[in-house]
XYZ file of C-alpha atoms in Angstrom:
528
model
C 100.536 95.942 76.119
C 100.971 94.005 79.358
C 98.476 91.209 79.577
C 95.941 90.670 82.232
C 96.437 92.515 86.010
C 90.338 93.061 89.767
C 86.563 92.244 91.233
C 85.475 92.234 94.739
C 85.075 89.401 97.143
C 81.531 88.103 97.314
C 79.623 89.772 100.128
C 81.725 92.942 100.273
C 80.473 96.376 99.328
C 81.251 97.187 95.714
C 83.712 100.024 95.164
C 84.638 101.374 91.773
C 88.229 101.094 90.624
C 88.629 104.848 91.122
C 87.786 104.549 94.811
C 91.126 103.537 96.268
C 91.186 105.234 99.667
C 93.870 107.289 101.300
C 94.767 106.419 104.899
C 93.045 108.109 107.841
C 95.734 109.844 109.899
C 95.437 111.907 113.077
C 97.845 114.538 114.373
C 98.373 115.354 118.058
C 98.993 118.661 119.792
C 102.245 118.585 121.713
C 102.357 119.926 125.283
C 105.778 121.544 125.093
C 105.395 123.306 128.438
C 105.201 119.903 130.139
C 108.263 118.763 128.178
C 110.213 121.820 129.347
C 109.172 121.191 132.935
C 110.473 117.641 132.724
C 113.703 118.785 131.074
C 114.218 121.331 133.864
C 113.774 118.638 136.547
C 116.280 116.383 134.779
C 118.878 119.123 134.270
C 118.510 120.300 137.899
C 120.027 117.008 139.092
C 123.391 118.487 138.060
C 123.574 122.087 139.446
C 126.727 122.910 137.493
C 124.975 122.014 134.277
C 121.642 123.604 135.174
C 123.190 127.059 135.513
C 124.162 126.971 131.826
C 120.592 126.389 130.603
C 118.102 129.194 129.982
C 114.480 128.606 130.937
C 112.142 131.533 130.265
C 109.464 130.752 132.798
C 105.986 131.506 131.444
C 106.899 134.041 128.776
C 104.005 134.131 126.285
C 105.355 133.507 122.800
C 103.860 131.264 120.152
C 104.521 127.653 121.178
C 106.236 126.920 117.866
C 108.536 129.970 118.100
C 112.037 128.651 118.949
C 112.799 131.883 120.825
C 110.298 130.781 123.441
C 112.254 127.609 124.093
C 115.957 128.544 124.458
C 116.650 125.547 126.697
C 115.553 123.259 123.866
C 117.827 125.037 121.413
C 120.710 124.587 123.846
C 119.801 120.948 124.423
C 119.676 120.193 120.703
C 123.062 121.827 120.214
C 124.538 119.279 122.634
C 122.667 116.132 121.643
C 122.774 116.697 117.864
C 126.475 115.835 118.039
C 125.372 112.314 119.011
C 121.890 112.062 117.484
C 122.168 113.789 114.135
C 119.184 115.915 113.172
C 117.444 115.622 116.548
C 116.068 119.184 116.249
C 113.999 118.068 113.230
C 111.642 116.179 115.528
C 108.396 118.126 116.189
C 107.801 116.004 119.310
C 109.969 115.772 122.431
C 112.616 113.106 121.830
C 112.753 110.607 124.691
C 115.901 108.481 124.664
C 117.843 106.456 127.251
C 120.404 109.267 127.351
C 121.282 111.184 130.520
C 122.197 114.590 129.094
C 122.831 116.123 132.530
C 125.311 113.414 133.532
C 126.958 113.586 130.102
C 127.490 117.358 130.356
C 128.588 117.182 133.989
C 131.252 114.654 133.053
C 132.507 117.016 130.364
C 132.607 119.922 132.838
C 134.888 117.968 135.172
C 137.177 116.996 132.312
C 136.083 113.455 131.448
C 137.662 112.395 128.141
C 135.467 112.662 125.053
C 136.376 109.047 124.245
C 134.444 107.788 127.271
C 131.834 105.260 126.158
C 128.348 106.597 125.548
C 127.020 103.422 127.168
C 127.860 105.011 130.536
C 125.132 107.600 129.904
C 122.728 105.193 128.185
C 121.970 102.661 130.939
C 124.439 100.249 129.324
C 122.869 100.435 125.859
C 125.450 100.904 123.160
C 125.431 103.932 120.778
C 122.246 104.093 118.729
C 122.136 101.728 115.769
C 119.579 104.042 114.120
C 118.364 107.526 114.919
C 116.054 109.212 112.433
C 114.084 112.401 113.108
C 111.800 114.189 110.700
C 108.531 116.111 110.325
C 106.407 113.259 111.750
C 108.515 112.497 114.829
C 111.464 110.234 115.469
C 112.559 106.586 115.520
C 115.555 105.020 117.191
C 117.058 101.571 117.683
C 119.401 100.763 120.576
C 121.057 97.454 121.440
C 122.038 95.777 124.681
C 124.975 93.406 124.433
C 124.504 89.820 125.675
C 124.874 89.678 129.443
C 125.177 93.467 129.866
C 124.095 94.862 133.211
C 122.575 93.622 136.438
C 119.092 92.178 136.521
C 119.117 91.117 132.894
C 118.183 87.624 131.704
C 120.861 85.115 132.649
C 120.739 83.166 129.404
C 123.551 84.080 127.001
C 121.964 85.324 123.794
C 123.517 84.760 120.406
C 123.157 88.434 119.460
C 122.411 91.819 121.056
C 118.841 92.616 122.060
C 117.471 95.430 119.884
C 115.052 97.925 121.422
C 112.978 100.205 119.169
C 111.347 103.456 120.229
C 109.070 105.753 118.233
C 107.479 109.047 119.193
C 105.113 110.379 116.565
C 102.935 113.405 115.922
C 100.977 111.205 113.480
C 98.991 108.027 114.113
C 97.187 105.912 111.517
C 93.545 105.232 112.302
C 93.099 101.656 111.130
C 90.257 99.285 111.925
C 91.865 97.456 114.806
C 89.777 95.059 116.937
C 92.826 94.337 119.118
C 93.790 97.961 119.679
C 94.120 99.604 123.060
C 94.588 96.426 125.078
C 97.363 95.659 127.528
C 98.294 95.349 131.178
C 99.815 97.953 133.517
C 103.391 97.579 134.766
C 103.310 98.281 138.471
C 107.032 98.994 138.786
C 106.765 101.791 136.192
C 103.348 103.225 137.066
C 104.733 106.315 138.817
C 106.921 107.254 135.842
C 104.363 106.241 133.185
C 100.818 106.341 134.605
C 99.092 105.134 131.418
C 101.719 102.569 130.360
C 100.359 99.411 128.673
C 102.393 96.240 128.109
C 101.171 93.739 125.518
C 102.408 91.279 122.917
C 101.348 91.857 119.299
C 102.555 90.665 115.918
C 105.824 89.227 117.204
C 106.844 92.076 119.552
C 106.432 92.879 123.213
C 105.314 96.500 123.296
C 105.105 99.228 125.911
C 102.800 102.066 124.857
C 102.367 105.321 126.765
C 101.466 108.969 126.267
C 103.706 111.799 127.395
C 103.295 115.524 126.563
C 100.211 114.548 124.527
C 102.399 112.385 122.250
C 102.102 108.607 121.748
C 105.349 106.679 122.285
C 105.936 102.954 121.874
C 108.962 100.886 122.964
C 109.178 97.389 121.465
C 111.394 94.304 121.229
C 110.978 91.456 118.756
C 110.392 88.219 120.633
C 108.641 84.849 120.722
C 105.412 84.488 122.663
C 106.585 81.026 123.731
C 109.466 79.240 125.411
C 113.006 80.600 124.820
C 115.001 79.358 121.815
C 118.700 79.449 121.080
C 118.495 82.310 118.594
C 115.399 84.136 119.824
C 114.241 85.821 122.999
C 111.033 84.769 124.640
C 108.850 87.808 125.255
C 108.966 87.361 129.017
C 112.770 87.462 128.833
C 112.513 90.768 126.958
C 110.529 92.444 129.755
C 113.618 93.251 131.835
C 115.456 94.779 128.862
C 112.501 96.955 127.811
C 111.836 98.121 131.360
C 115.477 99.022 131.892
C 115.234 101.091 128.704
C 112.027 102.816 129.854
C 113.440 103.736 133.262
C 116.368 105.470 131.549
C 114.287 107.672 129.205
C 115.057 111.402 129.353
C 114.172 114.404 127.204
C 117.023 114.514 124.684
C 115.819 117.088 122.150
C 113.202 118.106 119.605
C 111.780 121.513 118.767
C 108.220 122.872 118.464
C 106.823 123.056 114.944
C 103.798 124.778 113.474
C 100.692 122.839 114.501
C 98.973 120.786 111.830
C 95.458 121.653 110.811
C 95.123 118.910 108.218
C 97.078 116.052 106.677
C 96.743 116.279 102.896
C 96.962 113.123 100.827
C 99.737 112.686 98.302
C 98.269 109.707 96.457
C 98.348 110.523 92.753
C 95.367 110.012 90.472
C 95.098 106.773 88.529
C 96.057 106.558 84.840
C 93.275 106.724 82.274
C 94.292 103.946 79.898
C 93.094 100.469 80.864
C 95.619 97.673 81.073
C 96.290 94.722 83.421
C 93.771 92.792 85.511
C 93.779 91.980 89.205
C 91.470 90.362 91.707
C 90.185 92.570 94.485
C 91.742 93.198 97.852
C 90.689 90.419 100.235
C 90.045 87.905 97.426
C 92.639 85.356 98.506
C 92.825 81.819 97.126
C 89.918 79.795 98.495
C 90.733 78.019 101.790
C 94.254 79.467 101.866
C 93.559 81.533 104.993
C 94.324 80.420 108.530
C 91.705 77.783 109.482
C 90.017 78.409 106.121
C 89.239 82.038 106.969
C 89.005 84.422 104.029
C 90.868 87.644 103.423
C 89.822 91.144 104.435
C 89.225 93.821 101.840
C 91.307 96.952 102.336
C 91.080 99.486 99.510
C 93.638 101.843 101.062
C 96.663 103.018 99.124
C 98.832 103.795 102.145
C 101.404 105.812 100.203
C 102.416 106.759 96.696
C 105.490 104.624 96.044
C 107.726 103.442 93.282
C 107.049 99.754 92.534
C 109.702 97.675 94.394
C 110.944 95.692 91.374
C 112.998 97.603 88.861
C 111.432 96.051 85.754
C 108.026 94.847 84.631
C 106.101 92.666 84.184
C 105.799 91.470 87.768
C 103.170 89.394 89.523
C 101.642 89.609 92.989
C 100.652 85.985 93.524
C 100.835 83.346 96.255
C 104.154 81.535 96.614
C 102.715 78.867 98.915
C 99.345 77.806 97.501
C 98.275 76.668 94.020
C 96.069 79.094 92.146
C 94.260 76.305 90.296
C 92.157 73.475 91.764
C 94.101 70.815 89.862
C 96.020 69.693 92.958
C 95.469 69.518 96.688
C 99.182 69.960 97.416
C 100.825 73.256 98.363
C 103.425 74.664 96.000
C 106.954 73.313 96.369
C 110.018 75.557 96.466
C 111.330 74.297 93.129
C 107.965 74.267 91.359
C 107.985 75.978 87.929
C 106.434 79.433 88.055
C 103.459 78.450 85.897
C 100.227 80.289 86.591
C 101.658 81.832 89.774
C 103.898 84.016 87.615
C 101.163 85.469 85.444
C 98.199 87.823 85.569
C 95.771 88.390 87.159
C 97.297 89.524 90.432
C 95.796 88.082 93.624
C 95.945 89.231 97.236
C 97.870 86.933 99.634
C 98.086 89.151 102.744
C 95.872 86.910 104.907
C 97.231 83.545 103.725
C 97.838 80.971 106.443
C 100.908 81.683 108.589
C 101.464 81.544 112.326
C 102.205 85.271 112.514
C 99.868 87.623 114.314
C 98.185 90.034 111.894
C 95.437 92.072 113.512
C 94.078 93.148 110.128
C 93.151 89.551 109.169
C 89.858 88.006 110.286
C 91.613 85.069 111.948
C 94.197 87.238 113.703
C 96.945 85.422 111.789
C 98.347 85.907 108.333
C 101.211 86.446 105.928
C 101.973 90.082 106.904
C 102.706 91.179 103.322
C 102.545 90.322 99.636
C 104.667 87.968 97.537
C 105.935 89.498 94.289
C 107.511 87.469 91.520
C 109.284 88.906 88.487
C 108.459 87.527 85.047
C 110.470 84.440 84.069
C 113.433 85.190 81.823
C 112.702 84.098 78.233
C 114.652 80.947 77.378
C 117.338 81.252 74.690
C 116.889 84.996 74.458
C 120.242 86.365 73.352
C 118.981 89.856 72.482
C 119.858 93.100 74.210
C 116.758 92.800 76.414
C 117.690 89.403 77.831
C 117.470 89.124 81.619
C 119.440 87.180 84.191
C 117.043 85.354 86.571
C 119.589 85.770 89.369
C 119.994 89.529 88.954
C 116.467 90.968 88.860
C 116.825 94.227 90.768
C 114.899 95.335 93.860
C 114.705 99.110 94.397
C 113.810 101.589 97.127
C 110.147 102.548 96.898
C 110.773 105.981 98.439
C 113.545 108.167 99.776
C 114.145 106.846 103.276
C 116.436 105.429 105.949
C 117.368 101.748 106.197
C 116.795 99.796 109.415
C 118.824 96.576 109.255
C 121.673 95.069 111.275
C 124.289 92.782 109.777
C 123.164 89.232 108.966
C 119.474 90.100 109.301
C 117.202 88.618 106.652
C 114.953 91.660 106.254
C 115.633 95.240 105.225
C 113.201 97.914 106.413
C 112.848 101.335 104.818
C 111.711 104.078 107.214
C 109.662 107.011 105.867
C 109.248 110.124 108.015
C 107.459 112.982 106.245
C 105.091 115.827 107.077
C 101.993 113.778 106.300
C 103.108 110.172 106.751
C 105.075 107.901 109.086
C 105.399 104.351 107.809
C 107.779 101.502 107.010
C 108.327 99.146 104.086
C 109.979 95.771 104.633
C 111.756 93.647 102.023
C 112.512 89.943 102.550
C 114.345 87.014 100.911
C 117.339 88.913 99.562
C 120.637 87.296 100.574
C 121.919 88.805 103.871
C 125.591 88.455 102.882
C 124.939 90.393 99.691
C 123.052 93.117 101.578
C 125.925 93.365 104.074
C 128.457 93.679 101.241
C 126.336 96.341 99.526
C 125.980 98.405 102.705
C 122.212 97.975 103.078
C 122.592 98.603 106.796
C 121.328 100.706 109.686
C 121.162 104.422 109.006
C 121.857 104.352 105.271
C 119.868 106.951 103.310
C 118.560 105.693 99.980
C 116.771 107.461 97.157
C 113.569 106.346 95.474
C 114.419 103.940 92.644
C 117.912 103.199 93.985
C 118.893 99.541 93.699
C 119.138 97.859 97.102
C 119.365 94.182 96.087
C 118.103 91.439 93.805
C 115.179 89.028 93.977
C 116.389 85.883 95.696
C 115.264 82.805 97.634
C 116.900 83.222 101.048
C 115.011 82.026 104.126
C 117.459 81.078 106.890
C 119.698 79.762 104.096
C 120.017 79.961 100.308
C 117.232 78.103 98.493
C 115.071 78.295 101.619
C 112.039 79.491 99.659
C 110.994 80.178 96.076
C 112.602 83.037 94.163
C 110.418 86.035 95.001
C 110.263 89.245 97.005
C 108.142 89.471 100.155
C 107.060 93.109 100.593
C 105.051 94.574 103.448
C 103.960 97.848 105.043
C 103.768 98.869 108.688
C 102.076 102.065 109.888
C 102.450 103.750 113.255
C 99.475 103.488 115.630
C 99.005 103.910 119.370
C 99.894 100.205 119.586
C 103.134 100.813 117.682
C 104.048 99.603 114.195
C 101.341 97.314 112.797
C 101.120 95.433 109.494
C 98.558 96.594 106.958
C 97.745 95.161 103.548
C 100.080 96.580 100.848
C 98.065 95.094 97.963
C 96.272 98.262 96.788
C 99.420 100.334 97.392
C 101.270 97.972 95.042
C 98.495 98.154 92.440
C 98.691 101.953 92.510
C 102.492 101.879 92.198
C 102.388 99.403 89.320
C 99.775 101.436 87.460
C 102.007 104.502 87.554
C 105.042 102.503 86.486
C 103.336 101.067 83.393
C 101.030 104.076 82.827
C 97.943 101.873 82.678
C 95.010 101.446 85.052
C 94.247 97.988 86.378
C 90.888 96.388 85.671
C 88.997 94.453 88.336
C 87.812 90.943 87.498
C 85.598 88.612 89.480
C 86.728 85.663 91.607
C 86.974 82.262 89.943
C 83.955 80.080 90.568
C 86.059 77.198 91.879
C 86.781 75.762 95.296
C 90.179 74.550 96.302
C 90.686 71.650 98.721
C 91.029 72.757 102.329
C 94.819 72.706 102.429
C 95.456 75.741 104.624
C 94.475 74.323 107.996
C 96.348 71.024 107.694
C 99.573 71.624 105.788
C 102.354 69.035 106.092
C 104.931 70.079 108.684
C 107.802 70.116 106.154
C 105.861 72.665 104.112
C 104.413 74.669 107.025
C 107.795 75.074 108.730
C 109.400 77.347 106.108
C 106.292 79.435 105.505
C 105.860 79.956 109.242
C 109.256 81.610 109.300
C 108.844 83.952 106.373
C 107.629 87.061 108.153
C 108.949 86.328 111.622
C 112.701 86.817 111.486
C 113.564 90.441 110.926
């Protein structure tokens, strides 16, 4: 039997081990009539094209009956050749794609080889387009120096712009939610548009046709750097993208009356021990703040490491009070590669995390595989450099070449979320085709546990794993700890047992770490 793998933080309400929660999710009602009206106004800019589209006025058919929306069927037939599966979206798909101009050019004999960028406000063909029962997600890029009015500084890589439109939003406790400033130049086109900077992205959130949409660009809320955009530099790119948005497709679906949970029941047999959600190592939070308990299993997933045992433990702070020094990159695994598991979501980092009390945190959980037994020559021997990382669900990869993180996008009838993996070697992921748009199956190998952080040996050998859920503020980090416990329990067919926090107090190392130690851990969650 696997040895020890939970108790609650002092002062929190006691929940039994069986009381893992499922996420609270809301569904919107889509105003398809308004979407059709906008599509008509866009198509009418090209009279030759408009005559080919069929709009049925106010004919009273069920809003989810495709026969009532022939113009949408026609539109999808055109745009699906470029954005595969666009008709699967149950919300109107807004993209920086001028369908009317595209079709008009074809009518006058423009060659099919003409660059799509001409119809996409200079943005190159989509790096990712994924539509499904919850909505759609897309990633477009603008090449360095492309277009008038863009930032003058020459960037080292294209600027990536993400857009999501979703029928589902996750209702998380969010003290920072709903904030932002209007953008005067876009107020006529987007009356409720909010611009704000959260968790490493500048975001533009708005509602159209009753649907929440968010456009975002990863950036630094600081002065520009050689390899990274400052958020203020990203404004012009995002606003160019927003001005170019048109209705590109989608099709009405049956309205949702409820959103059933698919979190499986917990196994009966008792096995490993773990400390409770929010019970982080004492003083390891930003400015000595503690963690925040979150008993939500956000999805039923396959555990992200192929083999067990595995350990969710801090990779940056000692778990015992025997030293006041943070862990070093080459430190033996020791007690940090053993049970019980311990939450490290709100450990000290300089990354915005709205779910942590301090507003800053780690963004995810560190997972370490068991050390390989020394001198084990048997058939079960393991190679410490080849411990496999697998897809936790069927999904679509979001990752450009050379990027240090791989994100897995899940778009299903009752969930819309992302899982991010970090510290695998980018060159190996490139060679293995773990790149934008790849479909992977649950349990499929996508890499190996490594120690890459800007360079090989940049951190300890472990996997950083996190979860983002879609909200009206866009994709936000939530604590994956309980989700991982649930996944691990199903993998080993044993139910974890909660144990109480240790009655010890660590030195206050989190608020005054040496710069040579703080520098690498600052970076861990920030470079996608």
